[in-house]
PDB file of C-alpha atoms in Angstrom:
ATOM      1  CA  TYR A   1     -11.470   7.242  10.675  1.00  0.00           C
ATOM      2  CA  ALA A   2     -11.758  10.784  12.058  1.00  0.00           C
ATOM      3  CA  ALA A   3      -8.398  10.430  13.826  1.00  0.00           C
ATOM      4  CA  LEU A   4      -6.646   9.295  10.636  1.00  0.00           C
ATOM      5  CA  THR A   5      -8.182  12.139   8.668  1.00  0.00           C
ATOM      6  CA  LEU A   6      -7.079  14.667  11.286  1.00  0.00           C
ATOM      7  CA  GLY A   7      -3.594  13.137  11.319  1.00  0.00           C
ATOM      8  CA  ILE A   8      -3.191  13.649   7.569  1.00  0.00           C
ATOM      9  CA  GLN A   9      -4.552  17.187   7.720  1.00  0.00           C
ATOM     10  CA  ASP A  10      -2.323  18.221  10.616  1.00  0.00           C
ATOM     11  CA  TYR A  11       0.847  16.629   9.251  1.00  0.00           C
ATOM     12  CA  VAL A  12       0.446  18.124   5.799  1.00  0.00           C
ATOM     13  CA  ARG A  13      -0.578  21.610   6.876  1.00  0.00           C
ATOM     14  CA  LYS A  14       1.878  21.942   9.784  1.00  0.00           C
ATOM     15  CA  ASN A  15       4.750  20.986   7.491  1.00  0.00           C
ATOM     16  CA  GLY A  16       3.874  23.759   5.077  1.00  0.00           C
ATOM     17  CA  PHE A  17       2.248  21.734   2.293  1.00  0.00           C
ATOM     18  CA  GLU A  18      -1.102  22.130   0.589  1.00  0.00           C
ATOM     19  CA  LYS A  19      -1.193  19.118  -1.724  1.00  0.00           C
ATOM     20  CA  VAL A  20      -0.399  15.404  -1.558  1.00  0.00           C
ATOM     21  CA  VAL A  21       0.275  12.642  -4.064  1.00  0.00           C
ATOM     22  CA  LEU A  22       0.056   8.880  -3.654  1.00  0.00           C
ATOM     23  CA  GLY A  23       0.430   5.747  -5.714  1.00  0.00           C
ATOM     24  CA  LEU A  24      -2.901   4.099  -6.485  1.00  0.00           C
ATOM     25  CA  SER A  25      -2.584   0.357  -7.087  1.00  0.00           C
ATOM     26  CA  GLY A  26      -6.140  -0.896  -7.395  1.00  0.00           C
ATOM     27  CA  GLY A  27      -5.774  -2.444  -3.932  1.00  0.00           C
ATOM     28  CA  ILE A  28      -7.507  -1.640  -0.686  1.00  0.00           C
ATOM     29  CA  ASP A  29      -4.669   0.096   1.184  1.00  0.00           C
ATOM     30  CA  SER A  30      -4.072   2.797  -1.417  1.00  0.00           C
ATOM     31  CA  ALA A  31      -7.823   3.169  -1.942  1.00  0.00           C
ATOM     32  CA  LEU A  32      -8.430   3.808   1.755  1.00  0.00           C
ATOM     33  CA  THR A  33      -5.456   6.188   1.915  1.00  0.00           C
ATOM     34  CA  LEU A  34      -6.879   8.107  -1.038  1.00  0.00           C
ATOM     35  CA  ALA A  35     -10.315   8.335   0.567  1.00  0.00           C
ATOM     36  CA  LEU A  36      -8.781   9.607   3.817  1.00  0.00           C
ATOM     37  CA  ALA A  37      -6.672  12.179   1.971  1.00  0.00           C
ATOM     38  CA  VAL A  38      -9.693  13.527   0.110  1.00  0.00           C
ATOM     39  CA  ASP A  39     -11.661  13.880   3.328  1.00  0.00           C
ATOM     40  CA  ALA A  40      -8.683  15.522   5.032  1.00  0.00           C
ATOM     41  CA  LEU A  41      -7.608  17.958   2.332  1.00  0.00           C
ATOM     42  CA  GLY A  42     -10.293  18.153  -0.339  1.00  0.00           C
ATOM     43  CA  LYS A  43     -10.169  16.482  -3.741  1.00  0.00           C
ATOM     44  CA  GLU A  44      -8.569  19.533  -5.362  1.00  0.00           C
ATOM     45  CA  ASN A  45      -5.444  18.986  -3.230  1.00  0.00           C
ATOM     46  CA  VAL A  46      -4.929  15.286  -3.947  1.00  0.00           C
ATOM     47  CA  THR A  47      -3.253  13.563  -6.899  1.00  0.00           C
ATOM     48  CA  ALA A  48      -3.243   9.810  -7.476  1.00  0.00           C
ATOM     49  CA  ILE A  49      -0.856   8.052  -9.852  1.00  0.00           C
ATOM     50  CA  MET A  50      -1.319   4.510 -11.153  1.00  0.00           C
ATOM     51  CA  LEU A  51       2.040   2.932 -12.048  1.00  0.00           C
ATOM     52  CA  PRO A  52       1.314  -0.351 -13.849  1.00  0.00           C
ATOM     53  CA  SER A  53       3.962  -2.943 -14.666  1.00  0.00           C
ATOM     54  CA  ARG A  54       3.940  -6.128 -16.730  1.00  0.00           C
ATOM     55  CA  HIS A  55       2.465  -7.910 -13.702  1.00  0.00           C
ATOM     56  CA  THR A  56      -0.351  -5.430 -13.084  1.00  0.00           C
ATOM     57  CA  SER A  57      -3.700  -6.981 -13.897  1.00  0.00           C
ATOM     58  CA  LYS A  58      -6.322  -5.292 -16.051  1.00  0.00           C
ATOM     59  CA  GLU A  59      -8.599  -5.462 -13.021  1.00  0.00           C
ATOM     60  CA  SER A  60      -6.218  -3.345 -10.973  1.00  0.00           C
ATOM     61  CA  VAL A  61      -6.217  -0.580 -13.580  1.00  0.00           C
ATOM     62  CA  LEU A  62      -9.998  -0.710 -13.908  1.00  0.00           C
ATOM     63  CA  TYR A  63     -10.478  -0.644 -10.127  1.00  0.00           C
ATOM     64  CA  ALA A  64      -8.135   2.325  -9.808  1.00  0.00           C
ATOM     65  CA  ARG A  65     -10.052   4.207 -12.485  1.00  0.00           C
ATOM     66  CA  ALA A  66     -13.355   3.360 -10.774  1.00  0.00           C
ATOM     67  CA  MET A  67     -11.988   4.771  -7.521  1.00  0.00           C
ATOM     68  CA  ILE A  68     -11.011   7.967  -9.310  1.00  0.00           C
ATOM     69  CA  GLU A  69     -14.523   8.271 -10.732  1.00  0.00           C
ATOM     70  CA  ASN A  70     -15.857   8.111  -7.175  1.00  0.00           C
ATOM     71  CA  VAL A  71     -13.532  10.705  -5.626  1.00  0.00           C
ATOM     72  CA  GLY A  72     -12.709  13.023  -8.547  1.00  0.00           C
ATOM     73  CA  VAL A  73      -9.041  13.756  -7.845  1.00  0.00           C
ATOM     74  CA  THR A  74      -6.295  14.520 -10.367  1.00  0.00           C
ATOM     75  CA  TYR A  75      -5.145  11.205 -11.848  1.00  0.00           C
ATOM     76  CA  HIS A  76      -2.261   9.998 -13.988  1.00  0.00           C
ATOM     77  CA  GLU A  77      -1.202   6.610 -15.349  1.00  0.00           C
ATOM     78  CA  LEU A  78       2.547   6.173 -15.823  1.00  0.00           C
ATOM     79  CA  ALA A  79       3.819   2.758 -16.897  1.00  0.00           C
ATOM     80  CA  ILE A  80       7.041   1.625 -15.201  1.00  0.00           C
ATOM     81  CA  ASP A  81       7.959  -1.186 -17.569  1.00  0.00           C
ATOM     82  CA  THR A  82      10.526   0.764 -19.613  1.00  0.00           C
ATOM     83  CA  ALA A  83      12.324   1.887 -16.463  1.00  0.00           C
ATOM     84  CA  TYR A  84      12.085  -1.606 -14.962  1.00  0.00           C
ATOM     85  CA  GLN A  85      13.513  -3.237 -18.089  1.00  0.00           C
ATOM     86  CA  SER A  86      16.388  -0.739 -18.119  1.00  0.00           C
ATOM     87  CA  PHE A  87      17.386  -1.845 -14.634  1.00  0.00           C
ATOM     88  CA  LEU A  88      17.139  -5.509 -15.621  1.00  0.00           C
ATOM     89  CA  ASP A  89      19.290  -4.882 -18.696  1.00  0.00           C
ATOM     90  CA  GLU A  90      21.977  -3.093 -16.689  1.00  0.00           C
ATOM     91  CA  LEU A  91      22.007  -5.834 -14.049  1.00  0.00           C
ATOM     92  CA  TYR A  92      21.948  -8.712 -16.533  1.00  0.00           C
ATOM     93  CA  SER A  93      25.674  -9.444 -16.346  1.00  0.00           C
ATOM     94  CA  LEU A  94      25.373  -9.851 -12.577  1.00  0.00           C
ATOM     95  CA  PHE A  95      21.999 -11.609 -12.414  1.00  0.00           C
ATOM     96  CA  ALA A  96      22.117 -13.821 -15.539  1.00  0.00           C
ATOM     97  CA  THR A  97      23.056 -17.085 -13.795  1.00  0.00           C
ATOM     98  CA  LEU A  98      20.589 -16.638 -10.930  1.00  0.00           C
ATOM     99  CA  PRO A  99      16.837 -17.286 -10.827  1.00  0.00           C
ATOM    100  CA  ALA A 100      14.491 -14.336 -10.551  1.00  0.00           C
ATOM    101  CA  ASP A 101      13.415 -13.673  -6.982  1.00  0.00           C
ATOM    102  CA  VAL A 102      12.499 -10.846  -4.586  1.00  0.00           C
ATOM    103  CA  ALA A 103      15.338  -8.702  -5.965  1.00  0.00           C
ATOM    104  CA  GLU A 104      13.560  -8.261  -9.298  1.00  0.00           C
ATOM    105  CA  GLN A 105      10.240  -7.764  -7.514  1.00  0.00           C
ATOM    106  CA  ASN A 106      11.659  -4.978  -5.394  1.00  0.00           C
ATOM    107  CA  ILE A 107      13.072  -3.152  -8.421  1.00  0.00           C
ATOM    108  CA  GLN A 108       9.493  -2.614  -9.575  1.00  0.00           C
ATOM    109  CA  ALA A 109       8.485  -1.074  -6.257  1.00  0.00           C
ATOM    110  CA  ARG A 110      11.575   1.149  -6.335  1.00  0.00           C
ATOM    111  CA  CYS A 111      10.774   2.343  -9.854  1.00  0.00           C
ATOM    112  CA  ARG A 112       7.413   3.440  -8.505  1.00  0.00           C
ATOM    113  CA  GLY A 113       9.024   5.146  -5.539  1.00  0.00           C
ATOM    114  CA  VAL A 114      11.378   7.125  -7.782  1.00  0.00           C
ATOM    115  CA  MET A 115       8.551   8.311 -10.024  1.00  0.00           C
ATOM    116  CA  LEU A 116       6.289   9.280  -7.143  1.00  0.00           C
ATOM    117  CA  MET A 117       9.068  11.181  -5.396  1.00  0.00           C
ATOM    118  CA  ALA A 118       9.957  12.940  -8.663  1.00  0.00           C
ATOM    119  CA  TYR A 119       6.357  14.108  -9.018  1.00  0.00           C
ATOM    120  CA  ALA A 120       6.240  15.188  -5.370  1.00  0.00           C
ATOM    121  CA  ASN A 121       9.462  17.198  -5.723  1.00  0.00           C
ATOM    122  CA  LYS A 122       8.538  18.802  -9.028  1.00  0.00           C
ATOM    123  CA  PHE A 123       5.044  19.912  -8.010  1.00  0.00           C
ATOM    124  CA  ASN A 124       5.687  20.537  -4.304  1.00  0.00           C
ATOM    125  CA  HIS A 125       3.402  17.737  -3.142  1.00  0.00           C
ATOM    126  CA  LEU A 126       3.893  15.643  -0.032  1.00  0.00           C
ATOM    127  CA  LEU A 127       4.032  11.913  -0.832  1.00  0.00           C
ATOM    128  CA  LEU A 128       1.753   9.689   1.224  1.00  0.00           C
ATOM    129  CA  THR A 129       2.852   6.102   1.782  1.00  0.00           C
ATOM    130  CA  THR A 130       0.052   3.543   1.690  1.00  0.00           C
ATOM    131  CA  GLY A 131       1.401   0.562   3.692  1.00  0.00           C
ATOM    132  CA  ASN A 132      -0.481  -0.789   6.697  1.00  0.00           C
ATOM    133  CA  LYS A 133       0.797  -1.912  10.108  1.00  0.00           C
ATOM    134  CA  SER A 134       0.514  -5.651   9.367  1.00  0.00           C
ATOM    135  CA  GLU A 135       2.775  -5.435   6.317  1.00  0.00           C
ATOM    136  CA  LEU A 136       5.268  -3.092   7.940  1.00  0.00           C
ATOM    137  CA  ALA A 137       5.511  -5.237  11.080  1.00  0.00           C
ATOM    138  CA  VAL A 138       6.594  -8.340   9.168  1.00  0.00           C
ATOM    139  CA  GLY A 139       8.676  -6.620   6.503  1.00  0.00           C
ATOM    140  CA  TYR A 140       6.197  -7.231   3.670  1.00  0.00           C
ATOM    141  CA  ALA A 141       7.181  -3.946   2.036  1.00  0.00           C
ATOM    142  CA  THR A 142      10.067  -2.588  -0.037  1.00  0.00           C
ATOM    143  CA  LEU A 143      12.629  -0.181   1.376  1.00  0.00           C
ATOM    144  CA  TYR A 144      12.998   2.825  -0.959  1.00  0.00           C
ATOM    145  CA  GLY A 145       9.963   1.553  -2.868  1.00  0.00           C
ATOM    146  CA  ASP A 146       6.426   1.430  -1.493  1.00  0.00           C
ATOM    147  CA  MET A 147       7.853   2.619   1.852  1.00  0.00           C
ATOM    148  CA  ALA A 148       9.073   5.856   0.244  1.00  0.00           C
ATOM    149  CA  GLY A 149       7.190   8.936   1.317  1.00  0.00           C
ATOM    150  CA  ALA A 150       6.815  11.556   4.022  1.00  0.00           C
ATOM    151  CA  PHE A 151       3.794  10.249   5.938  1.00  0.00           C
ATOM    152  CA  ALA A 152       2.114   6.853   6.257  1.00  0.00           C
ATOM    153  CA  PRO A 153      -1.520   7.329   7.355  1.00  0.00           C
ATOM    154  CA  LEU A 154      -2.067   3.571   7.852  1.00  0.00           C
ATOM    155  CA  LYS A 155       1.163   2.891   9.766  1.00  0.00           C
ATOM    156  CA  ASP A 156      -0.815   2.068  12.938  1.00  0.00           C
ATOM    157  CA  VAL A 157      -3.721   0.356  11.174  1.00  0.00           C
ATOM    158  CA  TYR A 158      -3.734  -3.448  10.963  1.00  0.00           C
ATOM    159  CA  LYS A 159      -4.954  -4.991   7.714  1.00  0.00           C
ATOM    160  CA  THR A 160      -8.177  -6.293   9.231  1.00  0.00           C
ATOM    161  CA  LEU A 161      -8.948  -2.752  10.433  1.00  0.00           C
ATOM    162  CA  VAL A 162      -8.230  -1.480   6.912  1.00  0.00           C
ATOM    163  CA  TYR A 163     -11.220  -3.537   5.766  1.00  0.00           C
ATOM    164  CA  GLU A 164     -13.404  -2.239   8.585  1.00  0.00           C
ATOM    165  CA  LEU A 165     -12.458   1.357   7.825  1.00  0.00           C
ATOM    166  CA  SER A 166     -13.087   0.839   4.109  1.00  0.00           C
ATOM    167  CA  ASN A 167     -16.590  -0.423   4.833  1.00  0.00           C
ATOM    168  CA  TYR A 168     -17.110   2.517   7.186  1.00  0.00           C
ATOM    169  CA  CYS A 169     -15.976   4.874   4.426  1.00  0.00           C
ATOM    170  CA  ASN A 170     -18.735   3.418   2.223  1.00  0.00           C
ATOM    171  CA  ARG A 171     -21.449   3.819   4.856  1.00  0.00           C
ATOM    172  CA  GLU A 172     -23.351   6.519   2.932  1.00  0.00           C
ATOM    173  CA  ARG A 173     -22.237   5.908  -0.662  1.00  0.00           C
ATOM    174  CA  GLU A 174     -19.695   3.798  -2.500  1.00  0.00           C
ATOM    175  CA  VAL A 175     -16.393   5.628  -2.261  1.00  0.00           C
ATOM    176  CA  ILE A 176     -14.132   2.587  -2.412  1.00  0.00           C
ATOM    177  CA  PRO A 177     -15.426   0.201  -5.107  1.00  0.00           C
ATOM    178  CA  GLU A 178     -16.744  -3.024  -3.597  1.00  0.00           C
ATOM    179  CA  ALA A 179     -14.596  -4.969  -6.053  1.00  0.00           C
ATOM    180  CA  ILE A 180     -11.491  -3.557  -4.339  1.00  0.00           C
ATOM    181  CA  ILE A 181     -12.747  -4.583  -0.908  1.00  0.00           C
ATOM    182  CA  ARG A 182     -13.595  -8.099  -2.093  1.00  0.00           C
ATOM    183  CA  ARG A 183     -10.420  -8.885  -4.046  1.00  0.00           C
ATOM    184  CA  PRO A 184      -7.673 -11.024  -2.454  1.00  0.00           C
ATOM    185  CA  PRO A 185      -4.712  -8.851  -1.392  1.00  0.00           C
ATOM    186  CA  THR A 186      -1.749  -8.919  -3.791  1.00  0.00           C
ATOM    187  CA  ALA A 187       1.400  -6.875  -4.357  1.00  0.00           C
ATOM    188  CA  GLU A 188       1.349  -7.838  -8.069  1.00  0.00           C
ATOM    189  CA  LEU A 189       5.136  -7.979  -8.318  1.00  0.00           C
ATOM    190  CA  ALA A 190       5.121 -11.504  -9.786  1.00  0.00           C
ATOM    191  CA  PRO A 191       2.657 -13.561 -11.871  1.00  0.00           C
ATOM    192  CA  GLY A 192      -0.326 -14.769  -9.841  1.00  0.00           C
ATOM    193  CA  GLN A 193       1.102 -13.400  -6.602  1.00  0.00           C
ATOM    194  CA  LEU A 194      -1.098 -13.210  -3.478  1.00  0.00           C
ATOM    195  CA  ASP A 195      -0.184 -11.942  -0.008  1.00  0.00           C
ATOM    196  CA  GLN A 196      -1.245 -15.255   1.500  1.00  0.00           C
ATOM    197  CA  ASP A 197       1.385 -17.086  -0.532  1.00  0.00           C
ATOM    198  CA  THR A 198       3.911 -15.619   1.901  1.00  0.00           C
ATOM    199  CA  LEU A 199       1.934 -14.494   4.946  1.00  0.00           C
ATOM    200  CA  PRO A 200      -0.608 -16.175   7.216  1.00  0.00           C
ATOM    201  CA  ALA A 201      -4.220 -15.091   6.732  1.00  0.00           C
ATOM    202  CA  TYR A 202      -4.481 -11.508   7.956  1.00  0.00           C
ATOM    203  CA  GLU A 203      -7.067 -12.461  10.570  1.00  0.00           C
ATOM    204  CA  GLU A 204      -4.504 -14.762  12.169  1.00  0.00           C
ATOM    205  CA  LEU A 205      -1.490 -12.540  11.546  1.00  0.00           C
ATOM    206  CA  ASP A 206      -3.140  -9.495  13.109  1.00  0.00           C
ATOM    207  CA  ARG A 207      -4.080 -11.392  16.272  1.00  0.00           C
ATOM    208  CA  ILE A 208      -0.475 -12.558  16.639  1.00  0.00           C
ATOM    209  CA  LEU A 209       0.903  -9.075  15.993  1.00  0.00           C
ATOM    210  CA  GLU A 210      -1.475  -7.486  18.450  1.00  0.00           C
ATOM    211  CA  LEU A 211      -0.365  -9.893  21.172  1.00  0.00           C
ATOM    212  CA  PHE A 212       3.302  -9.333  20.358  1.00  0.00           C
ATOM    213  CA  ILE A 213       3.263  -5.552  19.806  1.00  0.00           C
ATOM    214  CA  GLU A 214       0.413  -4.165  21.897  1.00  0.00           C
ATOM    215  CA  GLN A 215       0.460  -6.681  24.748  1.00  0.00           C
ATOM    216  CA  ASP A 216       4.217  -7.366  24.734  1.00  0.00           C
ATOM    217  CA  ALA A 217       3.552 -11.118  24.811  1.00  0.00           C
ATOM    218  CA  SER A 218       6.495 -13.464  24.269  1.00  0.00           C
ATOM    219  CA  PRO A 219       6.448 -15.999  21.416  1.00  0.00           C
ATOM    220  CA  GLU A 220       5.844 -18.807  23.923  1.00  0.00           C
ATOM    221  CA  VAL A 221       2.861 -17.002  25.416  1.00  0.00           C
ATOM    222  CA  ILE A 222       1.443 -16.428  21.933  1.00  0.00           C
ATOM    223  CA  ILE A 223       1.895 -20.114  21.067  1.00  0.00           C
ATOM    224  CA  GLU A 224       0.051 -21.017  24.270  1.00  0.00           C
ATOM    225  CA  GLN A 225      -2.896 -19.000  22.929  1.00  0.00           C
ATOM    226  CA  GLY A 226      -3.314 -21.683  20.255  1.00  0.00           C
ATOM    227  CA  PHE A 227      -1.189 -20.399  17.369  1.00  0.00           C
ATOM    228  CA  ALA A 228       1.101 -22.768  15.500  1.00  0.00           C
ATOM    229  CA  ARG A 229       4.740 -22.559  16.576  1.00  0.00           C
ATOM    230  CA  GLU A 230       6.013 -22.380  12.992  1.00  0.00           C
ATOM    231  CA  THR A 231       3.672 -19.441  12.296  1.00  0.00           C
ATOM    232  CA  VAL A 232       4.684 -17.476  15.388  1.00  0.00           C
ATOM    233  CA  LEU A 233       8.409 -18.095  15.053  1.00  0.00           C
TER     234      LEU A 233
END
């Protein structure tokens, strides 16, 4: 936790910035990133923006607001639905005969990326990206969307470690609401979407990724460790 905090502080300050902004989703990754940023830079130098869409649950908005109550940073809520619908309308002639899929999901993430970068440019903030190592390693992220930003504090932090760090953050008082830590991970880009609809359980995924990335193990060696071939490959 101390290393991540120092990393944020050094990157921001050494690149000539004083303030940062990030997208707050009501999920654990952005909550931990926000907590780290506050510890690194002070709450007066951090802005969080909630960017709800038609698929954002009421719980996500409430959890984001609860997080803001705990940390006291500048906070804005900017709905993306008008921008998202404009893209869908313009693309209708091309997409009309095709079922909705990841393309429409990614447009939402890219609307958020555009708005966050606009804020960062206008107010001379550095945009923090909130993705973790597990998601980035398997491509469970959107180019030019939630991957947009200047610095990703959790880029070397597996999802299971995100939970450990979040609990560590709460060791003296509740900084990250327990409801955020307990909720099942979801990108909320489609109705009822959960990470585990697409990915293995993070406990399993992280063990596979650690073998593959940190230990340079081949797929066959990983399978020999007891993981299902279809999961590894």
